[in-house]
């Protein structure tokens, strides 16, 4: 099982970006899908999570600006980021809890990071 993230880039403050992450491989079931971010010398922090029942939760710092969504048919998760601020600049990682058909147990997977840079 792999997670492939894309969509990062450079944008001016107030602009928007959309991150995408698709899971592939021997997937039986996906429960939570989430986005995290981590700056240099900082701990990785949860940005947003989308549970399989449709529930979503956000970090206080992004509420009202970011929207997480899932396409369960494509095993994908998206992060629409609006009203971006320079402090949103960092590397973003997708994360998912997936039941791998080969193992039959729930495992946690990370995608590669994608850089988001917001200029002032």
CSV table of C-alpha atoms in Angstrom, one decimal:
chain,number,residue,atom,x,y,z
A,1,UNK,CA,0.0,0.0,0.0
A,2,UNK,CA,1.2,3.5,-0.9
A,3,UNK,CA,0.0,7.0,-0.5
A,4,UNK,CA,0.9,9.5,-3.2
A,5,UNK,CA,0.5,13.2,-2.4
A,6,UNK,CA,0.5,16.1,-4.9
A,7,UNK,CA,-0.6,19.7,-5.3
A,8,UNK,CA,1.9,21.7,-3.2
A,9,UNK,CA,3.5,24.8,-4.6
A,10,UNK,CA,4.1,28.5,-4.2
A,11,UNK,CA,1.2,30.9,-3.7
A,12,UNK,CA,0.7,34.5,-2.5
A,13,UNK,CA,-0.9,35.2,0.8
A,14,UNK,CA,-4.7,35.1,0.4
A,15,UNK,CA,-4.4,32.5,-2.4
A,16,UNK,CA,-5.6,28.9,-2.6
A,17,UNK,CA,-4.0,25.5,-3.2
A,18,UNK,CA,-5.6,22.0,-3.3
A,19,UNK,CA,-3.6,19.0,-2.1
A,20,UNK,CA,-4.5,15.6,-3.3
A,21,UNK,CA,-3.5,12.2,-2.0
A,22,UNK,CA,-4.4,8.8,-3.5
A,23,UNK,CA,-3.9,5.4,-1.9
A,24,UNK,CA,-3.0,2.4,-4.0
A,25,UNK,CA,-2.1,-1.2,-3.6
A,26,UNK,CA,-3.9,-4.1,-1.9
A,27,UNK,CA,-6.5,-2.1,-0.1
A,28,UNK,CA,-9.3,-3.8,1.7
A,29,UNK,CA,-10.7,-0.8,3.7
A,30,UNK,CA,-9.7,2.7,4.6
A,31,UNK,CA,-10.9,4.3,7.9
A,32,UNK,CA,-9.4,7.7,8.7
A,33,UNK,CA,-7.7,9.8,6.1
A,34,UNK,CA,-5.9,12.9,7.3
A,35,UNK,CA,-3.4,15.7,6.5
A,36,UNK,CA,-0.6,16.7,8.8
A,37,UNK,CA,2.1,19.3,8.5
A,38,UNK,CA,5.5,19.7,9.9
A,39,UNK,CA,7.9,22.7,9.9
A,40,UNK,CA,11.6,22.6,10.6
A,41,UNK,CA,12.4,21.7,14.2
A,42,UNK,CA,8.7,21.3,15.0
A,43,UNK,CA,6.5,18.4,15.8
A,44,UNK,CA,4.2,17.1,13.1
A,45,UNK,CA,0.7,18.5,13.7
A,46,UNK,CA,-2.7,17.3,12.6
A,47,UNK,CA,-4.3,19.7,10.1
A,48,UNK,CA,-7.5,17.9,9.3
A,49,UNK,CA,-9.0,14.4,9.4
A,50,UNK,CA,-11.9,12.8,7.6
A,51,UNK,CA,-13.4,9.7,9.2
A,52,UNK,CA,-15.1,7.0,7.1
A,53,UNK,CA,-18.5,8.0,8.5
A,54,UNK,CA,-18.1,11.5,7.0
A,55,UNK,CA,-17.0,13.2,10.2
A,56,UNK,CA,-14.3,15.9,9.8
A,57,UNK,CA,-12.2,17.7,12.3
A,58,UNK,CA,-9.8,20.6,11.9
A,59,UNK,CA,-7.0,22.2,13.8
A,60,UNK,CA,-8.1,25.6,15.2
A,61,UNK,CA,-5.5,27.4,13.1
A,62,UNK,CA,-7.2,26.3,9.8
A,63,UNK,CA,-10.9,26.2,10.7
A,64,UNK,CA,-12.9,28.2,8.2
A,65,UNK,CA,-10.0,28.3,5.7
A,66,UNK,CA,-9.3,24.6,4.9
A,67,UNK,CA,-11.6,21.9,3.8
A,68,UNK,CA,-10.9,18.2,3.8
A,69,UNK,CA,-12.8,15.8,1.6
A,70,UNK,CA,-12.7,12.2,0.4
A,71,UNK,CA,-13.5,10.3,-2.7
A,72,UNK,CA,-14.0,6.8,-1.4
A,73,UNK,CA,-14.4,5.4,-4.9
A,74,UNK,CA,-10.8,6.6,-5.7
A,75,UNK,CA,-9.3,6.0,-2.2
A,76,UNK,CA,-8.3,9.6,-2.2
A,77,UNK,CA,-8.3,12.5,0.2
A,78,UNK,CA,-8.1,16.2,-0.7
A,79,UNK,CA,-7.3,19.4,1.2
A,80,UNK,CA,-8.6,22.6,-0.2
A,81,UNK,CA,-6.7,25.5,1.3
A,82,UNK,CA,-8.1,29.0,1.0
A,83,UNK,CA,-7.0,32.3,2.5
A,84,UNK,CA,-3.5,31.0,2.9
A,85,UNK,CA,-1.2,32.7,5.3
A,86,UNK,CA,2.6,32.8,5.4
A,87,UNK,CA,2.5,30.8,8.6
A,88,UNK,CA,0.9,27.9,6.6
A,89,UNK,CA,4.2,27.5,4.9
A,90,UNK,CA,5.6,24.0,5.6
A,91,UNK,CA,5.6,20.5,4.3
A,92,UNK,CA,2.2,18.7,4.3
A,93,UNK,CA,1.8,14.9,4.7
A,94,UNK,CA,-1.2,12.7,4.0
A,95,UNK,CA,-1.9,9.9,6.4
A,96,UNK,CA,-4.4,7.0,6.3
A,97,UNK,CA,-5.4,4.0,8.4
A,98,UNK,CA,-5.8,1.1,5.9
A,99,UNK,CA,-6.6,-2.5,6.1
A,100,UNK,CA,-4.1,-4.2,3.8
A,101,UNK,CA,-5.5,-7.3,2.2
A,102,UNK,CA,-2.1,-9.0,2.5
A,103,UNK,CA,-2.0,-8.6,6.3
A,104,UNK,CA,-5.7,-8.3,7.2
A,105,UNK,CA,-5.0,-5.8,10.0
A,106,UNK,CA,-5.3,-2.0,10.2
A,107,UNK,CA,-2.1,-0.2,9.6
A,108,UNK,CA,-1.1,3.4,9.5
A,109,UNK,CA,0.5,4.8,6.3
A,110,UNK,CA,2.2,8.1,5.4
A,111,UNK,CA,2.6,9.7,2.0
A,112,UNK,CA,5.6,11.7,1.0
A,113,UNK,CA,5.6,15.3,1.9
A,114,UNK,CA,4.5,18.1,-0.4
A,115,UNK,CA,5.9,21.6,0.1
A,116,UNK,CA,3.5,24.5,0.5
A,117,UNK,CA,5.0,28.0,0.4
A,118,UNK,CA,2.9,31.1,1.0
A,119,UNK,CA,4.6,34.4,0.2
A,120,UNK,CA,3.7,37.6,2.0
